[in-house]
XYZ file of C-alpha atoms in Angstrom:
354
model
C 87.121 101.080 120.980
C 88.674 104.181 119.364
C 87.735 104.888 115.793
C 90.503 104.546 113.223
C 89.278 106.880 110.500
C 89.535 110.182 112.455
C 93.119 109.314 113.433
C 94.046 109.357 109.718
C 92.829 112.932 109.201
C 96.318 114.558 109.501
C 97.692 112.206 106.828
C 94.702 112.685 104.512
C 95.137 116.475 104.529
C 98.598 116.063 102.980
C 97.375 113.911 100.069
C 96.802 115.395 96.600
C 93.092 115.780 95.959
C 90.926 116.590 92.973
C 88.385 119.233 93.901
C 84.763 118.570 93.075
C 83.408 120.760 90.250
C 81.576 123.872 91.432
C 79.286 123.815 88.409
C 77.568 121.300 86.223
C 79.996 119.851 83.694
C 78.474 119.755 80.233
C 78.568 116.545 78.238
C 81.085 117.822 75.684
C 83.511 118.852 78.417
C 83.104 115.521 80.215
C 83.809 113.744 76.943
C 86.962 115.825 76.546
C 88.167 114.986 80.068
C 87.465 111.298 79.446
C 89.560 111.414 76.272
C 92.427 113.158 78.099
C 92.389 110.573 80.904
C 92.337 107.697 78.416
C 95.178 109.276 76.403
C 97.364 109.641 79.495
C 96.666 106.032 80.442
C 97.470 104.708 76.956
C 100.713 106.706 76.827
C 101.756 105.183 80.156
C 100.805 101.737 78.815
C 103.280 102.121 75.945
C 106.053 103.987 77.761
C 108.733 101.445 78.777
C 110.357 101.555 82.172
C 113.802 103.156 82.273
C 116.564 100.675 83.032
C 114.509 97.514 82.452
C 116.005 95.102 79.903
C 113.772 93.453 77.327
C 112.405 90.253 78.847
C 111.143 87.581 76.459
C 110.441 84.974 79.123
C 106.841 83.806 79.743
C 104.740 86.323 81.626
C 103.453 84.835 84.926
C 100.713 87.494 85.156
C 99.514 87.180 81.554
C 95.935 86.118 82.381
C 95.556 88.796 85.056
C 96.692 91.758 82.982
C 93.409 92.222 81.118
C 91.417 92.462 84.350
C 94.012 94.673 86.064
C 94.616 96.916 82.993
C 98.322 96.121 83.219
C 101.036 96.112 80.567
C 104.307 94.288 81.071
C 107.537 96.274 81.148
C 105.803 99.688 81.015
C 104.749 102.323 83.516
C 101.395 100.530 83.775
C 102.975 97.377 85.165
C 100.826 97.674 88.296
C 97.692 98.798 86.469
C 94.688 99.219 88.743
C 95.920 96.609 91.244
C 96.554 99.168 94.057
C 93.097 100.721 93.592
C 91.301 97.370 93.571
C 93.327 96.002 96.508
C 92.754 99.107 98.647
C 89.030 99.134 97.854
C 88.612 95.452 98.679
C 90.644 95.745 101.904
C 88.757 98.799 103.170
C 85.379 97.226 102.451
C 86.411 93.987 104.163
C 87.542 95.935 107.245
C 84.284 97.869 107.218
C 82.242 94.682 106.796
C 83.990 92.999 109.714
C 83.431 96.044 111.921
C 87.135 96.803 112.362
C 86.542 100.223 110.811
C 83.330 101.985 111.826
C 81.804 104.107 109.084
C 78.761 106.224 109.838
C 76.334 107.498 107.220
C 77.409 111.099 107.659
C 79.086 113.021 104.873
C 82.226 113.526 106.961
C 82.640 109.785 107.576
C 82.124 108.947 103.918
C 84.775 111.497 102.997
C 87.163 110.018 105.560
C 86.515 106.526 104.228
C 87.250 107.514 100.613
C 90.326 109.438 101.749
C 91.572 106.458 103.749
C 91.032 104.249 100.724
C 93.117 106.613 98.591
C 95.820 106.799 101.281
C 95.986 103.014 101.504
C 96.096 102.819 97.687
C 99.110 105.151 97.550
C 100.866 103.097 100.224
C 100.149 99.947 98.216
C 101.638 101.578 95.106
C 105.009 101.874 96.819
C 104.761 98.467 98.508
C 103.810 96.585 95.334
C 106.318 98.509 93.217
C 109.288 97.619 95.386
C 108.036 94.061 95.860
C 108.080 93.712 92.067
C 111.715 94.820 92.050
C 112.884 92.886 95.110
C 111.262 89.630 93.961
C 113.317 89.705 90.764
C 110.651 90.527 88.190
C 113.196 92.588 86.239
C 116.211 90.538 87.224
C 118.201 90.051 90.429
C 118.784 93.214 92.411
C 122.475 92.365 92.638
C 122.725 92.606 88.842
C 120.547 95.705 88.516
C 122.269 97.628 91.283
C 120.617 99.406 94.198
C 120.285 102.753 92.420
C 118.680 101.310 89.280
C 116.363 99.093 91.344
C 115.276 102.135 93.346
C 114.602 104.111 90.148
C 112.517 101.282 88.670
C 110.445 100.963 91.840
C 109.972 104.739 92.020
C 108.711 104.802 88.427
C 106.123 102.111 89.163
C 104.987 103.810 92.370
C 104.596 107.258 90.784
C 102.696 105.758 87.830
C 100.363 103.985 90.273
C 99.712 107.282 92.069
C 98.907 108.916 88.725
C 96.324 106.179 88.060
C 94.726 106.860 91.455
C 94.492 110.590 90.686
C 92.992 109.888 87.257
C 90.432 107.544 88.809
C 89.510 110.212 91.366
C 89.135 112.731 88.536
C 86.565 110.443 86.910
C 84.770 109.774 90.185
C 84.382 113.482 90.954
C 82.211 113.865 87.852
C 84.650 115.363 85.358
C 84.512 112.339 83.060
C 81.989 109.777 81.889
C 81.674 106.549 83.851
C 84.171 104.942 86.187
C 87.915 105.255 85.904
C 88.495 101.556 86.588
C 86.073 100.541 83.831
C 87.675 103.043 81.450
C 91.187 101.728 82.111
C 90.161 98.094 81.639
C 88.257 98.884 78.437
C 91.086 101.021 77.031
C 93.699 98.367 77.757
C 91.566 95.578 76.246
C 90.713 97.604 73.127
C 94.357 98.529 72.649
C 95.363 94.860 72.732
C 92.602 93.869 70.295
C 93.467 96.622 67.801
C 97.199 95.960 68.028
C 96.889 92.196 67.577
C 94.538 92.728 64.639
C 96.377 95.448 62.721
C 99.975 95.482 64.023
C 102.327 96.163 61.072
C 105.307 94.540 62.818
C 107.099 91.876 60.788
C 108.474 88.772 62.518
C 110.883 86.196 61.148
C 109.542 82.658 61.644
C 110.397 79.203 60.319
C 107.834 79.728 57.526
C 109.342 83.067 56.526
C 108.383 86.674 57.196
C 105.003 87.140 58.869
C 103.142 90.074 60.364
C 101.917 90.167 63.927
C 98.532 91.677 63.090
C 96.023 88.995 62.105
C 94.250 91.066 59.442
C 97.475 92.323 57.851
C 98.933 88.810 57.981
C 95.847 87.504 56.176
C 96.361 89.787 53.168
C 100.138 89.309 53.272
C 99.810 85.503 53.130
C 97.263 85.647 50.318
C 99.451 87.878 48.131
C 102.832 86.281 48.848
C 102.043 82.551 48.978
C 101.479 80.565 45.782
C 99.266 77.993 47.508
C 96.223 80.135 48.333
C 94.338 77.397 50.186
C 97.260 76.707 52.483
C 97.797 80.443 53.001
C 94.138 80.860 53.915
C 94.313 77.952 56.375
C 97.484 79.340 57.924
C 95.910 82.784 58.346
C 93.010 81.241 60.275
C 94.892 78.666 62.330
C 98.469 79.843 62.975
C 99.268 79.251 66.629
C 102.384 81.287 67.326
C 100.769 84.608 66.392
C 97.218 86.057 66.422
C 95.016 84.557 63.697
C 91.689 85.443 62.132
C 89.741 83.032 64.336
C 90.866 85.036 67.357
C 89.586 88.227 65.761
C 86.252 86.674 64.713
C 85.592 85.152 68.147
C 86.460 88.463 69.816
C 83.992 90.335 67.580
C 81.275 87.729 68.226
C 81.752 87.900 71.998
C 81.732 91.698 71.865
C 78.507 91.656 69.852
C 76.858 89.253 72.315
C 77.820 91.470 75.244
C 76.406 94.555 73.529
C 73.229 92.615 72.670
C 72.649 91.462 76.252
C 73.571 94.901 77.526
C 70.636 96.266 75.541
C 68.154 93.931 77.216
C 66.072 95.693 79.819
C 64.653 93.978 82.886
C 62.046 95.757 84.998
C 62.903 95.372 88.692
C 60.178 96.325 91.213
C 61.466 98.565 93.992
C 59.504 99.058 97.204
C 59.907 101.929 99.646
C 58.292 102.259 103.077
C 58.036 105.671 104.681
C 55.679 106.656 107.500
C 53.670 103.423 107.138
C 52.975 104.207 103.483
C 54.220 101.713 100.897
C 54.998 102.938 97.405
C 56.262 100.774 94.610
C 58.166 101.730 91.512
C 60.229 99.950 88.914
C 63.608 100.541 87.412
C 65.172 99.114 84.271
C 68.486 97.309 84.389
C 70.539 95.817 81.607
C 71.667 92.214 81.917
C 75.278 93.324 81.527
C 75.077 96.393 83.736
C 77.756 95.106 86.147
C 80.145 93.495 83.586
C 83.522 92.940 85.292
C 82.649 94.408 88.684
C 81.480 91.126 90.297
C 84.949 89.677 89.693
C 86.547 92.670 91.406
C 84.123 92.717 94.325
C 83.909 89.094 95.470
C 85.697 89.596 98.764
C 83.740 92.736 99.781
C 80.514 90.875 98.965
C 81.512 88.021 101.267
C 82.438 90.468 104.010
C 79.214 92.435 103.591
C 77.148 89.244 103.598
C 78.766 88.026 106.804
C 78.251 91.402 108.500
C 74.624 91.516 107.388
C 73.995 87.991 108.635
C 75.413 88.888 112.040
C 73.326 92.072 112.181
C 70.226 90.112 111.180
C 70.805 87.568 113.954
C 71.137 90.424 116.440
C 67.944 92.019 115.123
C 66.071 88.700 115.371
C 67.149 88.218 118.991
C 66.044 91.754 119.853
C 62.654 91.193 118.206
C 62.202 88.048 120.295
C 63.001 89.950 123.471
C 60.622 92.720 122.406
C 57.791 90.231 121.801
C 58.376 88.580 125.173
C 58.426 91.913 126.956
C 55.116 92.876 125.346
C 53.386 89.987 127.200
C 52.078 91.195 130.608
C 53.636 89.491 133.587
C 56.698 88.161 131.793
C 60.115 89.639 131.432
C 63.069 87.663 130.097
C 66.313 87.674 131.965
C 68.046 89.094 128.901
C 66.250 92.404 129.532
C 68.429 92.962 132.574
C 71.685 92.196 130.801
C 74.085 95.132 130.384
C 74.090 94.744 126.583
C 70.354 95.486 126.428
C 70.086 98.258 129.011
C 69.937 100.929 126.341
C 67.720 99.003 123.940
C 64.090 99.710 123.227
C 63.121 96.321 124.630
C 64.334 97.328 128.121
C 62.539 100.660 127.851
C 59.319 98.856 127.025
C 59.841 96.579 130.041
C 60.005 99.576 132.367
C 56.865 101.146 130.868
C 54.670 98.192 131.931
C 53.505 98.786 135.478
C 52.077 95.283 135.793
C 55.564 93.752 135.760
C 57.373 94.504 139.029
C 60.005 91.886 138.196
C 61.413 94.152 135.503
């Protein structure tokens, strides 16, 4: 079966690539690059799409936007969805054996390049699917030219996110680009909903969107202080103080469990010598990654189970071949002609049947 990754080499050479640093990046410079990447991402999160009307209808992807670092009606409408989808798909294909990846440096480079290529393709596919499916209105009302411009904006913004993620992966920044984008998007939402100075006209009068600012505004403008205090904590149409308090408590619990250290024994066997060591891991060291890696885990588990069953069958054949005078019929099968079990069968002179 021909390998798929080498056939993609001509396409991968045409892709934009971030070169690996030729020197060790100092911590201050990495911190600067991380800040620049986060600033570019936040600007894209607040830059509205050209030609998209303001849509006040319920957001069908509201509960997914935090995990995908997405922001409705902006350049970051897609968020990290193309990166996550391409990573999951490539790992599933590798786990199923459809794509063969060796442990060489060249194969690992081809695999990462193919993942980036597939991510860029998904940027254009998902962008135009958003437009065609009527997320911003019917295409007949938008017009073909405006629909094309909207889709092109989403696709180019998705490609920029892929380049920024690669910049972080190459060692210029601190941590992972996906984790940085999710954290930046979540922190932006928390800060905005806590301190937004935007006034909104409601049935109860003028209120502020930010929960903290609304708390002081209600206390100073309402004559009934007890009712104002209750409204600041329990208002349902806008963020309230209970939302802020629960968010701070959850954040504190995560930081607390992140600081816990668990010693994990690690064993290593080399040249019949067993050495043991231990490494410390925090309880929250993986955070959101298990949610983003469920499908690759299933694929990897299935591939490992199949490889284990093959290894068990070969060990059985090897044990049977080691017994003088016996040779299983599976030793003569074409699938085992190049295996070590067949070689051991031929080395025993007391077994003419082999």
